[in-house]
XYZ file of C-alpha atoms in Angstrom:
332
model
C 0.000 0.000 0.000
C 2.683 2.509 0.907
C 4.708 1.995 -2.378
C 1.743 1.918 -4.034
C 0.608 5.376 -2.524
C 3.936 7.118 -3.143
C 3.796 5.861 -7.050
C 0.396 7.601 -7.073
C 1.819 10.468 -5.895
C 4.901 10.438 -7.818
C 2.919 10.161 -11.060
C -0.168 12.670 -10.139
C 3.461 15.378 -9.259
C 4.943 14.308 -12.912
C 1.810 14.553 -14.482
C 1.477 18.472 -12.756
C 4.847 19.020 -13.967
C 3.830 17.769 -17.404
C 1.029 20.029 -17.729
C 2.251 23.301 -16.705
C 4.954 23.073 -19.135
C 2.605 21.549 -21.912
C 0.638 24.923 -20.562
C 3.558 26.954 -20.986
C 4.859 25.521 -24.344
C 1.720 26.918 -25.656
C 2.660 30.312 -24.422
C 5.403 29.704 -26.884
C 8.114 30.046 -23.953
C 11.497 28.765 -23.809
C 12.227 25.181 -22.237
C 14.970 26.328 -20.063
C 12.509 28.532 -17.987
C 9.412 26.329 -17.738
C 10.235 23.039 -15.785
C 9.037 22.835 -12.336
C 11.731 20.346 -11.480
C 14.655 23.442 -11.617
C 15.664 25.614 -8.875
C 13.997 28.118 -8.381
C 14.351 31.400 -10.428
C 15.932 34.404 -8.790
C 14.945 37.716 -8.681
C 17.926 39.441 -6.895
C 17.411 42.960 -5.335
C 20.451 44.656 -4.286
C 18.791 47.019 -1.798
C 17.481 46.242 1.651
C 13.387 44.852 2.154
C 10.676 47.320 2.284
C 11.941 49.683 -0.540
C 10.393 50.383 -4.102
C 12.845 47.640 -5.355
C 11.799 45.257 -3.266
C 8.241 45.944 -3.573
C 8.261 45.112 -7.238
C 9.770 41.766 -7.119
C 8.149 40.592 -4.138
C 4.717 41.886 -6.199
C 5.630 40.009 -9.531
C 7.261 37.157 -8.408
C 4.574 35.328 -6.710
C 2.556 36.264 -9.808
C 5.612 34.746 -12.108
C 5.920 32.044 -10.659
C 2.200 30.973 -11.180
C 2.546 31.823 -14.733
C 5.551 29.915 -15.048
C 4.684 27.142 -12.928
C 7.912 26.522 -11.111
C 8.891 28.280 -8.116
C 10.403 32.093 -7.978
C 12.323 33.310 -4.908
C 13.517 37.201 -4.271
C 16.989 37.134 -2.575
C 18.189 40.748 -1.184
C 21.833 41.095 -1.515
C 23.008 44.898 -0.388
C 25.870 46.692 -0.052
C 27.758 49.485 -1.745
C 25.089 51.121 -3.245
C 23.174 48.541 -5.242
C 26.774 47.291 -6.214
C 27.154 43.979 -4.991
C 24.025 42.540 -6.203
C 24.432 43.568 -9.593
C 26.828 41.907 -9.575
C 25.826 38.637 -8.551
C 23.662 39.077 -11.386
C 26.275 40.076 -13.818
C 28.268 37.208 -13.040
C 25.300 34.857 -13.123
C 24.572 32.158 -15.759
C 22.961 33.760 -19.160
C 20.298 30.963 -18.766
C 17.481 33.040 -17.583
C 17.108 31.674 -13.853
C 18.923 34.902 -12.579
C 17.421 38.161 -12.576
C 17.595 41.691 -11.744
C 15.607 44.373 -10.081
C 16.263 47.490 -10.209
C 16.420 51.666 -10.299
C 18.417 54.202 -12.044
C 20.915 54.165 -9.375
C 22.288 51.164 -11.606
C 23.383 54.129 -14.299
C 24.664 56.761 -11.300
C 27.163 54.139 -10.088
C 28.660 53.383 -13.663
C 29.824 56.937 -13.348
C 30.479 57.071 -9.427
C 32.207 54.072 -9.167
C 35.112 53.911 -11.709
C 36.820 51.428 -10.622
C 34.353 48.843 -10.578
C 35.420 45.264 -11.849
C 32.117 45.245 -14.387
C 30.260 47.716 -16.561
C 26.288 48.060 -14.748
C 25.652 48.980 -18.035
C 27.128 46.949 -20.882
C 26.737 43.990 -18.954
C 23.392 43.410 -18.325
C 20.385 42.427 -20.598
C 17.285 45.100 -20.090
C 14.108 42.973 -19.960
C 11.398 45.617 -19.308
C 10.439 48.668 -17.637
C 8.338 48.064 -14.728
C 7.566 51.221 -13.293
C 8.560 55.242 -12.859
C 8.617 57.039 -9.562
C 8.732 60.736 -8.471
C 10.858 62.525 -6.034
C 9.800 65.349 -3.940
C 11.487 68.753 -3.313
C 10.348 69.358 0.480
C 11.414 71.075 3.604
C 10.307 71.555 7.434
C 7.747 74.157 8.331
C 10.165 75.985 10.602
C 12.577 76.858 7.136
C 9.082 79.046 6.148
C 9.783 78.593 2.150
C 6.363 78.093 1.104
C 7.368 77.460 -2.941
C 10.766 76.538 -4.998
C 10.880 79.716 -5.993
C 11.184 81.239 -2.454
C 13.776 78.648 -1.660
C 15.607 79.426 -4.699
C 15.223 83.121 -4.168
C 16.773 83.175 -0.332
C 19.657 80.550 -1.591
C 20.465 83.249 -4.221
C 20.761 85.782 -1.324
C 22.465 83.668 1.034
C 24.846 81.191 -0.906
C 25.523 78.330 1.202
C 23.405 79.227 3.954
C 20.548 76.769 3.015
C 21.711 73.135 3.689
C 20.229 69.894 2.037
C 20.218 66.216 3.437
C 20.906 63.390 1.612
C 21.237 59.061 2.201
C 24.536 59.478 0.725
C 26.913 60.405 -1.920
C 25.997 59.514 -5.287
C 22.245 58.511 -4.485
C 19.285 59.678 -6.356
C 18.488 62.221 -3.709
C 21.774 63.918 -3.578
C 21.989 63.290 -7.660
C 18.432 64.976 -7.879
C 20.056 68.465 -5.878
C 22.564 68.791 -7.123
C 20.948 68.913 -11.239
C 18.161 71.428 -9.338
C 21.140 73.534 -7.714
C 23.107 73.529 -11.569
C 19.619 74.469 -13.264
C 18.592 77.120 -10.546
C 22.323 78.360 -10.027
C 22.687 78.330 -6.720
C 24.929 76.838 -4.013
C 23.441 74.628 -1.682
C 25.483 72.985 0.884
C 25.048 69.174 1.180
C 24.895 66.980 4.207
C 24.916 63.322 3.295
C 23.940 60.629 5.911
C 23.985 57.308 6.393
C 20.804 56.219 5.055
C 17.470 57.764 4.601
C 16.011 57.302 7.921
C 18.570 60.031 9.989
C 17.960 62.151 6.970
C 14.541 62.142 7.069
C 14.936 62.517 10.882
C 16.880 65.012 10.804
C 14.636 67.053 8.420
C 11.576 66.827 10.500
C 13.570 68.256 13.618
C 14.561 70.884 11.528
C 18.515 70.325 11.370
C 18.690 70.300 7.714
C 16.425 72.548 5.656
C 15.535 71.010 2.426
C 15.448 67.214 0.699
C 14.401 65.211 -2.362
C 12.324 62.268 -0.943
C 10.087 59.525 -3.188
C 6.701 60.066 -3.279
C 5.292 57.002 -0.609
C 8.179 58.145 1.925
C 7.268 61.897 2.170
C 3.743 62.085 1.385
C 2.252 60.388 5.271
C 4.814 63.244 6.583
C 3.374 66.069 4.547
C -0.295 65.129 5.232
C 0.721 65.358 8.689
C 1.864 68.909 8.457
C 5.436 67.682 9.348
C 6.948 68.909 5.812
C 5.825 71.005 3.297
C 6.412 69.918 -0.531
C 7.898 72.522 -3.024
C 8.027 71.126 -6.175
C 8.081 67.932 -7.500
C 10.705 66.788 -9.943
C 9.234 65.681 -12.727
C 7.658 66.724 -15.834
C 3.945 66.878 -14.890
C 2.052 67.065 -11.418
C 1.018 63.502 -9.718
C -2.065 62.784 -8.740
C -1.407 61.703 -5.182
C -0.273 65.585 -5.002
C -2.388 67.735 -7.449
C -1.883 70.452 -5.917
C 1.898 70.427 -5.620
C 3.728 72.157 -9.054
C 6.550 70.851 -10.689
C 9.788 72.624 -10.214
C 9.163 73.421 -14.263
C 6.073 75.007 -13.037
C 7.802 77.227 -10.690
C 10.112 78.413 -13.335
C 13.270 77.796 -11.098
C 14.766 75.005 -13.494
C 14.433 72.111 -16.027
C 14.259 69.710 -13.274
C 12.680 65.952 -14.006
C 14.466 63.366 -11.948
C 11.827 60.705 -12.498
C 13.470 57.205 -11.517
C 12.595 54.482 -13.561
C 12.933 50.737 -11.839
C 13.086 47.557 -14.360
C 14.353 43.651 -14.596
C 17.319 42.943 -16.314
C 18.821 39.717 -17.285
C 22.738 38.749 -17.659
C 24.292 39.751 -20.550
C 24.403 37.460 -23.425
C 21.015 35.864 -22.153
C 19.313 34.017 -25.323
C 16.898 36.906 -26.857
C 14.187 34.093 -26.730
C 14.594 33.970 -22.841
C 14.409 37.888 -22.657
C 11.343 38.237 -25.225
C 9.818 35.443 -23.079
C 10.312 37.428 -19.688
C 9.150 40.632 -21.502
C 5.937 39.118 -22.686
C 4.678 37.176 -19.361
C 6.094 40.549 -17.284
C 3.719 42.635 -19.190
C 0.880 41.336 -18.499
C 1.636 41.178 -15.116
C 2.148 44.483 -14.819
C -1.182 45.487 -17.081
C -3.219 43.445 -13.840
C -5.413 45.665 -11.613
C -3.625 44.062 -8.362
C -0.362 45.528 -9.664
C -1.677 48.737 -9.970
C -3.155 48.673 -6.548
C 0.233 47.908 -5.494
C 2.117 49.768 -6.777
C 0.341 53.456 -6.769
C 0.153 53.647 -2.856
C 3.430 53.575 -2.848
C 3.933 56.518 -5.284
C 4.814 54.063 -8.237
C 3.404 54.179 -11.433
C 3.296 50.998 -13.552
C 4.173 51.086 -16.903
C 5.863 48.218 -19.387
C 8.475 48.350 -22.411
C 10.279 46.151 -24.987
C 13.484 45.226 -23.901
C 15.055 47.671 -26.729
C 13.011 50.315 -25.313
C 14.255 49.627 -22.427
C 17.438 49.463 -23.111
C 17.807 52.904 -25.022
C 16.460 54.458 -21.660
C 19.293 53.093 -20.280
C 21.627 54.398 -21.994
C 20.800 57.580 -22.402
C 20.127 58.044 -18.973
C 23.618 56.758 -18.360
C 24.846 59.750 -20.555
C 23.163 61.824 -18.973
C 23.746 61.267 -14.920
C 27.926 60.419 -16.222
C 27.385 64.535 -17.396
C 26.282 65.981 -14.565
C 28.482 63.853 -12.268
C 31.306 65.018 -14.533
C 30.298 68.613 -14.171
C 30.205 68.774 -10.368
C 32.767 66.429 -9.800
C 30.709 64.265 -7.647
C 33.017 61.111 -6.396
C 31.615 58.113 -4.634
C 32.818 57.763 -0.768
């Protein structure tokens, strides 16, 4: 009876197995990423739980894996500024069961980081565009700037005077201020931390005076009258703040620091695996339970081709290796 009951078993698990990639065949998808019996697929994030990074993969994967049929993990590997996971995936197998997530810090650090043993660039595959995200020029009630143009105004009087926080050198927030101080010509001084958290902190007691901060990490803070937003940095107003102008808007500067967040594969990845991601991806992100997801938190979804994708990439890379160039902006 008990051999019996474990070949039952055996062949009702092969038979699963069977259909799901029958299932998936039909999707026209590669064999190397349909069978069950593989180890899982990775989705490596190379930034800590809880951020916009991390929100996306642990959003798609569960829904991946149900497409795919065969099991999808998210692994967090940080350190060194989104560096050391990269590179795990960099130096993974082209084979698709490795991949990516993540921002446009991937493009700051090709310029920051010079010395880095691989390209962030060059040597990864894009797969798709998952979503863009807006940053927020905002400041503590106590620094009474009411607008961008009143900050930009007082700076203008008092070079140096006005201090901005940032999580570090070369991150998006500090990247952000310092293309909004070249465009407004003025000289703000910086004060990188350690982190977002003892910026943010530090902002709300009123230490520091101004700050870029996403969308979902300044918006419960300005709703609770603990910050006041000035301008947002992007090309049009967001509808979780319709009120707030764009820094455009304010005529103080050309200022749209939009991140974008995507999946990449390892370079030289068969195109057939990175069409196949792209496709099933897509309609992930086209569900109404990603959108719910992801809009809270100051996301919003969108989708590419993996050559659209790509030449985002790269000219955002020109454009973030300027301005670092310009200012002279080294990583610590």
């Amino acid at each position: 009876m008990k051999r019996r009951y474990f070949t039952t078993q055996f062949s009702f698990a092969l038979l699963a197995g069977i259909l799901a990639a029958a299932n998936a065949f039909a999707q026209g998808l590669p064999p190397s990423i349909l069978t069950g019996t593989q180890a899982p697929i990775k989705l490596i994030v190379p930034f800590t739980p809880g951020t916009g990074i991390d929100l996306i993969a642990r959003t798609v994967g569960p829904k991946l894996s149900q497409r795919l049929g065969r099991p999808v993990v998210v692994e967090n590997r940080i350190g060194a500024s989104g560096n050391i996971g990269t590179e795990a995936v960099v130096r993974a197998a082209p084979d698709g069961q490795t991949l990516l997530v993540s921002v446009n810090t991937l493009v700051m650090n090709k310029s920051l980081y010079t010395g880095l043993s691989f390209d962030p660039v060059k040597d990864l595959a894009p797969v798709i565009l998952t979503s863009w995200g807006q940053l927020l020029l905002v400041t503590h009630p106590k620094s009474n700037f009411k607008s961008a143009a009143e900050l930009v105004a007082t700076a203008k009087a008092n070079p140096g005077r006005i201090n901005y926080a940032s999580p570090g050198v070369g991150t998006p927030h500090h990247l952000s201020m310092e293309l909004f101080k070249s465009t407004a010509n003025v000289f703000l001084t910086h004060i990188p931390y350690r982190g977002t958290a003892p910026a943010v902190s530090d902002l709300l007691g009123g230490q520091v005076d101004i700050m870029f901060l996403p969308i979902h990490v300044a918006l419960p803070q300005i709703r609770a009258g603990k910050l006041i937003a000035l301008g947002l940095g992007s090309e049009q107003r967001h509808p979780l703040l319709p009120n707030v102008p764009t820094i455009a808007e304010s005529k103080v500067g050309q200022v749209n620091v939009d991140m974008w967040f995507g999946i990449f594969a390892p370079k030289n990845t068969p195109n057939d695996i990175v069409q196949a991601y792209n496709k099933e991806i897509k309609l992930i992100l086209a569900s109404e339970d990603i959108q719910k997801a992801f809009q809270p938190q100051g996301m919003d979804p969108a989708n590419s081709t993996p050559e659209e994708f790509g030449r985002l990439v790269e000219k955002d890379a020109i454009r973030w290796a300027a301005l670092i160039k310009s200012q002279n902006i080294k990583a610590e």
